[in-house]
PDB file of C-alpha atoms in Angstrom:
ATOM      1  CA  UNK A 107      28.994  76.555-163.937  1.00  0.00           C
ATOM      2  CA  UNK A 108      28.358  72.171-164.281  1.00  0.00           C
ATOM      3  CA  UNK A 109      31.276  72.509-166.609  1.00  0.00           C
ATOM      4  CA  UNK A 110      33.804  75.158-164.776  1.00  0.00           C
ATOM      5  CA  UNK A 111      33.396  73.295-161.541  1.00  0.00           C
ATOM      6  CA  UNK A 112      34.505  69.898-162.982  1.00  0.00           C
ATOM      7  CA  UNK A 113      37.044  71.523-164.688  1.00  0.00           C
ATOM      8  CA  UNK A 114      38.433  72.637-161.418  1.00  0.00           C
ATOM      9  CA  UNK A 115      37.308  69.311-159.556  1.00  0.00           C
ATOM     10  CA  UNK A 116      39.497  67.928-161.823  1.00  0.00           C
ATOM     11  CA  UNK A 117      42.539  70.546-161.195  1.00  0.00           C
ATOM     12  CA  UNK A 118      42.056  69.789-157.895  1.00  0.00           C
ATOM     13  CA  UNK A 119      42.440  65.681-158.177  1.00  0.00           C
ATOM     14  CA  UNK A 120      45.780  66.209-160.767  1.00  0.00           C
ATOM     15  CA  UNK A 121      47.448  68.669-157.912  1.00  0.00           C
ATOM     16  CA  UNK A 122      46.212  66.232-154.925  1.00  0.00           C
ATOM     17  CA  UNK A 123      48.273  63.283-157.122  1.00  0.00           C
ATOM     18  CA  UNK A 124      51.550  65.709-157.812  1.00  0.00           C
ATOM     19  CA  UNK A 125      51.710  66.542-153.699  1.00  0.00           C
ATOM     20  CA  UNK A 126      51.875  63.262-152.432  1.00  0.00           C
ATOM     21  CA  UNK A 127      54.805  62.671-155.377  1.00  0.00           C
ATOM     22  CA  UNK A 128      56.244  66.288-154.131  1.00  0.00           C
ATOM     23  CA  UNK A 129      56.581  65.573-150.588  1.00  0.00           C
ATOM     24  CA  UNK A 130      58.500  62.398-150.772  1.00  0.00           C
ATOM     25  CA  UNK A 131      60.469  64.373-153.374  1.00  0.00           C
ATOM     26  CA  UNK A 132      61.346  67.093-151.095  1.00  0.00           C
ATOM     27  CA  UNK A 133      61.717  65.481-148.040  1.00  0.00           C
ATOM     28  CA  UNK A 134      64.945  63.582-149.571  1.00  0.00           C
ATOM     29  CA  UNK A 135      67.268  66.399-150.674  1.00  0.00           C
ATOM     30  CA  UNK A 136      65.707  68.372-147.601  1.00  0.00           C
ATOM     31  CA  UNK A 137      67.491  65.250-145.322  1.00  0.00           C
ATOM     32  CA  UNK A 138      70.607  65.697-147.157  1.00  0.00           C
ATOM     33  CA  UNK A 139      70.210  70.001-146.930  1.00  0.00           C
ATOM     34  CA  UNK A 140      70.230  69.482-142.915  1.00  0.00           C
ATOM     35  CA  UNK A 141      72.670  67.063-142.158  1.00  0.00           C
ATOM     36  CA  UNK A 142      75.334  69.443-143.920  1.00  0.00           C
ATOM     37  CA  UNK A 143      74.042  72.132-142.283  1.00  0.00           C
ATOM     38  CA  UNK A 144      73.697  70.135-139.080  1.00  0.00           C
ATOM     39  CA  UNK A 145      77.915  69.804-139.722  1.00  0.00           C
ATOM     40  CA  UNK A 146      79.093  72.915-140.872  1.00  0.00           C
ATOM     41  CA  UNK A 147      77.219  74.201-137.618  1.00  0.00           C
ATOM     42  CA  UNK A 148      79.503  72.109-135.838  1.00  0.00           C
ATOM     43  CA  UNK A 149      81.946  74.077-137.072  1.00  0.00           C
ATOM     44  CA  UNK A 150      80.347  77.134-136.832  1.00  0.00           C
ATOM     45  CA  UNK A 151      83.734  79.038-134.892  1.00  0.00           C
ATOM     46  CA  UNK A 152      85.244  79.375-137.432  1.00  0.00           C
ATOM     47  CA  UNK A 153      82.496  81.285-139.064  1.00  0.00           C
ATOM     48  CA  UNK A 154      81.450  85.146-139.451  1.00  0.00           C
ATOM     49  CA  UNK A 155      78.617  85.553-136.840  1.00  0.00           C
ATOM     50  CA  UNK A 156      76.423  87.082-140.088  1.00  0.00           C
ATOM     51  CA  UNK A 157      76.902  83.495-141.594  1.00  0.00           C
ATOM     52  CA  UNK A 158      76.038  81.331-138.395  1.00  0.00           C
ATOM     53  CA  UNK A 159      72.972  83.369-138.385  1.00  0.00           C
ATOM     54  CA  UNK A 160      72.406  81.939-141.800  1.00  0.00           C
ATOM     55  CA  UNK A 161      72.995  78.882-141.228  1.00  0.00           C
ATOM     56  CA  UNK A 162      70.360  78.935-137.639  1.00  0.00           C
ATOM     57  CA  UNK A 163      68.094  80.470-140.551  1.00  0.00           C
ATOM     58  CA  UNK A 164      68.239  77.912-143.355  1.00  0.00           C
ATOM     59  CA  UNK A 165      68.082  75.224-140.152  1.00  0.00           C
ATOM     60  CA  UNK A 166      64.845  76.664-139.003  1.00  0.00           C
ATOM     61  CA  UNK A 167      63.504  77.061-142.479  1.00  0.00           C
ATOM     62  CA  UNK A 168      63.979  73.556-143.305  1.00  0.00           C
ATOM     63  CA  UNK A 169      61.931  72.674-139.920  1.00  0.00           C
ATOM     64  CA  UNK A 170      59.794  74.789-141.241  1.00  0.00           C
ATOM     65  CA  UNK A 171      59.234  73.018-144.680  1.00  0.00           C
ATOM     66  CA  UNK A 172      59.051  69.777-142.663  1.00  0.00           C
ATOM     67  CA  UNK A 173      55.864  71.693-140.557  1.00  0.00           C
ATOM     68  CA  UNK A 174      54.280  72.934-143.612  1.00  0.00           C
ATOM     69  CA  UNK A 175      54.377  70.650-146.571  1.00  0.00           C
ATOM     70  CA  UNK A 176      51.943  68.507-144.799  1.00  0.00           C
ATOM     71  CA  UNK A 177      49.239  71.579-144.767  1.00  0.00           C
ATOM     72  CA  UNK A 178      50.327  71.694-148.279  1.00  0.00           C
ATOM     73  CA  UNK A 179      47.936  69.350-148.841  1.00  0.00           C
ATOM     74  CA  UNK A 180      44.868  71.486-147.230  1.00  0.00           C
ATOM     75  CA  UNK A 181      44.610  73.051-150.289  1.00  0.00           C
ATOM     76  CA  UNK A 182      42.857  68.999-151.636  1.00  0.00           C
ATOM     77  CA  UNK A 183      42.007  67.733-148.354  1.00  0.00           C
ATOM     78  CA  UNK A 184      40.567  69.685-145.230  1.00  0.00           C
ATOM     79  CA  UNK A 185      42.538  67.903-142.469  1.00  0.00           C
ATOM     80  CA  UNK A 186      40.946  68.180-138.744  1.00  0.00           C
ATOM     81  CA  UNK A 187      43.708  71.273-136.805  1.00  0.00           C
ATOM     82  CA  UNK A 188      43.658  71.424-133.451  1.00  0.00           C
ATOM     83  CA  UNK A 189      41.927  74.095-131.752  1.00  0.00           C
ATOM     84  CA  UNK A 190      44.432  76.992-130.080  1.00  0.00           C
ATOM     85  CA  UNK A 191      45.359  80.503-129.749  1.00  0.00           C
ATOM     86  CA  UNK A 192      47.515  82.375-131.411  1.00  0.00           C
ATOM     87  CA  UNK A 193      49.258  85.372-130.908  1.00  0.00           C
ATOM     88  CA  UNK A 194      49.425  87.021-134.108  1.00  0.00           C
ATOM     89  CA  UNK A 195      52.672  89.299-133.482  1.00  0.00           C
ATOM     90  CA  UNK A 196      54.373  85.604-132.116  1.00  0.00           C
ATOM     91  CA  UNK A 197      53.820  84.570-135.434  1.00  0.00           C
ATOM     92  CA  UNK A 198      54.861  87.205-137.353  1.00  0.00           C
ATOM     93  CA  UNK A 199      58.416  87.796-136.128  1.00  0.00           C
ATOM     94  CA  UNK A 200      58.962  83.798-136.055  1.00  0.00           C
ATOM     95  CA  UNK A 201      58.196  84.886-139.964  1.00  0.00           C
ATOM     96  CA  UNK A 202      59.767  87.625-140.380  1.00  0.00           C
ATOM     97  CA  UNK A 203      63.207  85.564-138.689  1.00  0.00           C
ATOM     98  CA  UNK A 204      62.786  82.740-141.565  1.00  0.00           C
ATOM     99  CA  UNK A 205      62.919  85.556-144.025  1.00  0.00           C
ATOM    100  CA  UNK A 206      65.614  88.246-143.104  1.00  0.00           C
ATOM    101  CA  UNK A 207      68.250  86.240-144.803  1.00  0.00           C
ATOM    102  CA  UNK A 208      66.168  87.198-148.176  1.00  0.00           C
ATOM    103  CA  UNK A 209      65.696  90.338-147.490  1.00  0.00           C
ATOM    104  CA  UNK A 210      69.126  91.261-146.822  1.00  0.00           C
ATOM    105  CA  UNK A 211      70.003  89.378-150.475  1.00  0.00           C
ATOM    106  CA  UNK A 212      68.479  91.932-151.840  1.00  0.00           C
ATOM    107  CA  UNK A 213      69.071  94.943-149.898  1.00  0.00           C
ATOM    108  CA  UNK A 214      65.322  94.925-149.386  1.00  0.00           C
ATOM    109  CA  UNK A 215      64.671  96.572-145.827  1.00  0.00           C
ATOM    110  CA  UNK A 216      61.871  95.392-143.360  1.00  0.00           C
ATOM    111  CA  UNK A 217      60.015  97.130-141.144  1.00  0.00           C
ATOM    112  CA  UNK A 218      57.311  95.572-138.086  1.00  0.00           C
ATOM    113  CA  UNK A 219      55.380  98.373-136.786  1.00  0.00           C
ATOM    114  CA  UNK A 220      53.465  95.131-134.641  1.00  0.00           C
ATOM    115  CA  UNK A 221      50.775  96.519-131.712  1.00  0.00           C
ATOM    116  CA  UNK A 222      51.262  95.649-128.283  1.00  0.00           C
ATOM    117  CA  UNK A 223      48.641  93.794-126.329  1.00  0.00           C
ATOM    118  CA  UNK A 224      46.409  92.402-129.377  1.00  0.00           C
ATOM    119  CA  UNK A 225      44.247  89.263-128.262  1.00  0.00           C
ATOM    120  CA  UNK A 226      45.460  86.043-129.579  1.00  0.00           C
ATOM    121  CA  UNK A 227      42.717  84.869-132.550  1.00  0.00           C
ATOM    122  CA  UNK A 228      41.643  81.199-132.963  1.00  0.00           C
ATOM    123  CA  UNK A 229      43.742  79.390-135.282  1.00  0.00           C
ATOM    124  CA  UNK A 230      45.985  76.742-136.190  1.00  0.00           C
ATOM    125  CA  UNK A 231      49.927  78.086-135.504  1.00  0.00           C
ATOM    126  CA  UNK A 232      51.826  76.418-138.527  1.00  0.00           C
ATOM    127  CA  UNK A 233      48.501  77.376-140.576  1.00  0.00           C
ATOM    128  CA  UNK A 234      49.163  81.047-139.413  1.00  0.00           C
ATOM    129  CA  UNK A 235      52.740  80.564-140.334  1.00  0.00           C
ATOM    130  CA  UNK A 236      52.181  79.354-144.188  1.00  0.00           C
ATOM    131  CA  UNK A 237      50.222  82.483-145.295  1.00  0.00           C
ATOM    132  CA  UNK A 238      52.822  85.304-143.761  1.00  0.00           C
ATOM    133  CA  UNK A 239      54.995  83.247-144.964  1.00  0.00           C
ATOM    134  CA  UNK A 240      53.461  83.454-148.839  1.00  0.00           C
ATOM    135  CA  UNK A 241      52.078  87.206-148.019  1.00  0.00           C
ATOM    136  CA  UNK A 242      56.626  88.135-147.315  1.00  0.00           C
ATOM    137  CA  UNK A 243      57.804  85.675-150.028  1.00  0.00           C
ATOM    138  CA  UNK A 244      55.407  87.366-152.418  1.00  0.00           C
ATOM    139  CA  UNK A 245      56.329  90.677-151.318  1.00  0.00           C
ATOM    140  CA  UNK A 246      59.757  89.961-151.237  1.00  0.00           C
ATOM    141  CA  UNK A 247      59.647  88.998-154.690  1.00  0.00           C
ATOM    142  CA  UNK A 248      57.311  92.014-155.931  1.00  0.00           C
ATOM    143  CA  UNK A 249      59.485  94.237-154.265  1.00  0.00           C
ATOM    144  CA  UNK A 250      62.250  95.803-155.808  1.00  0.00           C
ATOM    145  CA  UNK A 251      66.324  95.485-155.441  1.00  0.00           C
ATOM    146  CA  UNK A 252      66.757  98.155-152.624  1.00  0.00           C
ATOM    147  CA  UNK A 253      63.205  98.764-151.268  1.00  0.00           C
ATOM    148  CA  UNK A 254      60.877  98.290-148.572  1.00  0.00           C
ATOM    149  CA  UNK A 255      57.966  96.181-147.113  1.00  0.00           C
ATOM    150  CA  UNK A 256      56.279  97.390-143.868  1.00  0.00           C
ATOM    151  CA  UNK A 257      54.139  95.138-141.760  1.00  0.00           C
ATOM    152  CA  UNK A 258      51.705  96.174-139.185  1.00  0.00           C
ATOM    153  CA  UNK A 259      49.234  94.645-136.638  1.00  0.00           C
ATOM    154  CA  UNK A 260      46.580  96.197-134.922  1.00  0.00           C
ATOM    155  CA  UNK A 261      42.600  95.988-133.855  1.00  0.00           C
ATOM    156  CA  UNK A 262      40.261  97.316-135.511  1.00  0.00           C
ATOM    157  CA  UNK A 263      36.464  97.036-135.199  1.00  0.00           C
ATOM    158  CA  UNK A 264      34.539  96.813-138.418  1.00  0.00           C
ATOM    159  CA  UNK A 265      30.507  96.988-137.869  1.00  0.00           C
ATOM    160  CA  UNK A 266      30.157  96.469-134.623  1.00  0.00           C
ATOM    161  CA  UNK A 267      33.794  93.051-134.881  1.00  0.00           C
ATOM    162  CA  UNK A 268      36.593  93.809-133.852  1.00  0.00           C
ATOM    163  CA  UNK A 269      39.559  92.241-135.698  1.00  0.00           C
ATOM    164  CA  UNK A 270      43.062  91.820-135.895  1.00  0.00           C
ATOM    165  CA  UNK A 271      44.439  93.634-139.064  1.00  0.00           C
ATOM    166  CA  UNK A 272      47.355  92.136-140.327  1.00  0.00           C
ATOM    167  CA  UNK A 273      49.363  94.140-142.691  1.00  0.00           C
ATOM    168  CA  UNK A 274      51.839  93.764-145.064  1.00  0.00           C
ATOM    169  CA  UNK A 275      52.968  96.540-147.435  1.00  0.00           C
ATOM    170  CA  UNK A 276      55.541  96.469-150.940  1.00  0.00           C
ATOM    171  CA  UNK A 277      57.022  98.636-152.844  1.00  0.00           C
ATOM    172  CA  UNK A 278      56.850  96.451-155.806  1.00  0.00           C
ATOM    173  CA  UNK A 279      55.286  96.744-159.634  1.00  0.00           C
ATOM    174  CA  UNK A 280      51.887  96.508-158.229  1.00  0.00           C
ATOM    175  CA  UNK A 281      49.181  94.222-159.866  1.00  0.00           C
ATOM    176  CA  UNK A 282      47.747  95.229-162.999  1.00  0.00           C
ATOM    177  CA  UNK A 283      44.385  95.930-163.551  1.00  0.00           C
ATOM    178  CA  UNK A 284      43.245  93.266-165.627  1.00  0.00           C
ATOM    179  CA  UNK A 285      44.624  90.616-162.916  1.00  0.00           C
ATOM    180  CA  UNK A 286      42.949  92.745-159.901  1.00  0.00           C
ATOM    181  CA  UNK A 287      39.700  90.003-160.180  1.00  0.00           C
ATOM    182  CA  UNK A 288      41.547  86.676-160.040  1.00  0.00           C
ATOM    183  CA  UNK A 289      44.683  86.907-158.486  1.00  0.00           C
ATOM    184  CA  UNK A 290      42.667  84.792-155.884  1.00  0.00           C
ATOM    185  CA  UNK A 291      42.323  81.757-158.430  1.00  0.00           C
ATOM    186  CA  UNK A 292      43.520  78.677-158.334  1.00  0.00           C
ATOM    187  CA  UNK A 293      47.262  78.357-160.741  1.00  0.00           C
ATOM    188  CA  UNK A 294      46.994  82.056-161.859  1.00  0.00           C
ATOM    189  CA  UNK A 295      50.399  83.266-161.485  1.00  0.00           C
ATOM    190  CA  UNK A 296      52.710  86.289-163.972  1.00  0.00           C
ATOM    191  CA  UNK A 297      55.418  84.809-162.457  1.00  0.00           C
ATOM    192  CA  UNK A 298      57.804  82.478-164.710  1.00  0.00           C
ATOM    193  CA  UNK A 299      58.482  79.733-161.976  1.00  0.00           C
ATOM    194  CA  UNK A 300      55.881  79.336-159.902  1.00  0.00           C
ATOM    195  CA  UNK A 301      52.227  77.448-160.196  1.00  0.00           C
ATOM    196  CA  UNK A 302      50.349  79.713-158.562  1.00  0.00           C
ATOM    197  CA  UNK A 303      48.492  78.740-155.683  1.00  0.00           C
ATOM    198  CA  UNK A 304      50.322  80.919-153.277  1.00  0.00           C
ATOM    199  CA  UNK A 305      47.366  83.819-152.644  1.00  0.00           C
ATOM    200  CA  UNK A 306      45.029  80.986-153.515  1.00  0.00           C
ATOM    201  CA  UNK A 307      45.796  78.653-150.498  1.00  0.00           C
ATOM    202  CA  UNK A 308      46.314  81.543-148.055  1.00  0.00           C
ATOM    203  CA  UNK A 309      42.784  82.791-148.412  1.00  0.00           C
ATOM    204  CA  UNK A 310      40.996  78.675-147.946  1.00  0.00           C
ATOM    205  CA  UNK A 311      42.889  78.436-144.505  1.00  0.00           C
ATOM    206  CA  UNK A 312      41.850  81.587-143.777  1.00  0.00           C
ATOM    207  CA  UNK A 313      38.582  81.130-145.504  1.00  0.00           C
ATOM    208  CA  UNK A 314      38.573  78.383-142.763  1.00  0.00           C
ATOM    209  CA  UNK A 315      38.701  80.560-139.742  1.00  0.00           C
ATOM    210  CA  UNK A 316      36.372  83.134-140.915  1.00  0.00           C
ATOM    211  CA  UNK A 317      39.275  85.219-141.746  1.00  0.00           C
ATOM    212  CA  UNK A 318      39.131  87.799-144.708  1.00  0.00           C
ATOM    213  CA  UNK A 319      42.237  88.689-146.968  1.00  0.00           C
ATOM    214  CA  UNK A 320      41.511  91.649-148.882  1.00  0.00           C
ATOM    215  CA  UNK A 321      44.152  93.588-150.995  1.00  0.00           C
ATOM    216  CA  UNK A 322      44.931  97.549-152.645  1.00  0.00           C
ATOM    217  CA  UNK A 323      47.765  97.810-155.353  1.00  0.00           C
ATOM    218  CA  UNK A 324      48.423 100.868-157.694  1.00  0.00           C
ATOM    219  CA  UNK A 325      50.143  99.298-160.396  1.00  0.00           C
ATOM    220  CA  UNK A 326      54.402 100.267-160.426  1.00  0.00           C
ATOM    221  CA  UNK A 327      53.894 101.633-156.818  1.00  0.00           C
ATOM    222  CA  UNK A 328      53.024  98.843-155.004  1.00  0.00           C
ATOM    223  CA  UNK A 329      50.679  96.395-153.331  1.00  0.00           C
ATOM    224  CA  UNK A 330      49.391  96.346-149.485  1.00  0.00           C
ATOM    225  CA  UNK A 331      47.767  92.675-148.279  1.00  0.00           C
ATOM    226  CA  UNK A 332      45.345  92.668-145.289  1.00  0.00           C
ATOM    227  CA  UNK A 333      44.192  89.951-142.927  1.00  0.00           C
ATOM    228  CA  UNK A 334      41.758  90.514-141.191  1.00  0.00           C
ATOM    229  CA  UNK A 335      41.393  88.129-137.803  1.00  0.00           C
ATOM    230  CA  UNK A 336      37.716  87.799-136.159  1.00  0.00           C
ATOM    231  CA  UNK A 337      38.275  88.352-132.180  1.00  0.00           C
TER     232      UNK A 337
END
């Protein structure tokens, strides 16, 4: 057990050092992208409404990256967060708006079934957005061309406690049985690209607020990830 903890500590130390360099390297090209997008937007009258929508989504995503990049460090360093009460539906709609162009490129249908009048939950808004964006990205990457993603929110009681439930369901390949116990582990990934920290970061951020991340999956048919935000 001690050896395993030491290995984990070394991994986090390496990731922390990589993060500092990545932040610097990402921000520079991101600034260039922003400048070019702003220039294109000035001449948007010559562009179709669909292209303008993509440009606006790119600009908003770029702004989010600038904000979320600091949260990436939460994987190795726990920062003080501002307590606030957040609308899960509002953050969901924001995240879907950011990811919609990606869905259109792959001809993936995204459906939102959001319960009205849900109570707000105690969470830092940018951290919640990071969690939802990560899960949306995973669902899009897991979905087949022309697939469908369904996002639901609702209120439910478990063992005399009330939760706001957030679900995302895709009809992709699902998760193999051999990977079920390790998908939340640091650096686990079965993708050709990526370093496998998306789900582990999601779980860590949710743990900070005593929220739970669960999943159901059938290999070959799809997956459903569930967040239980405690009220």
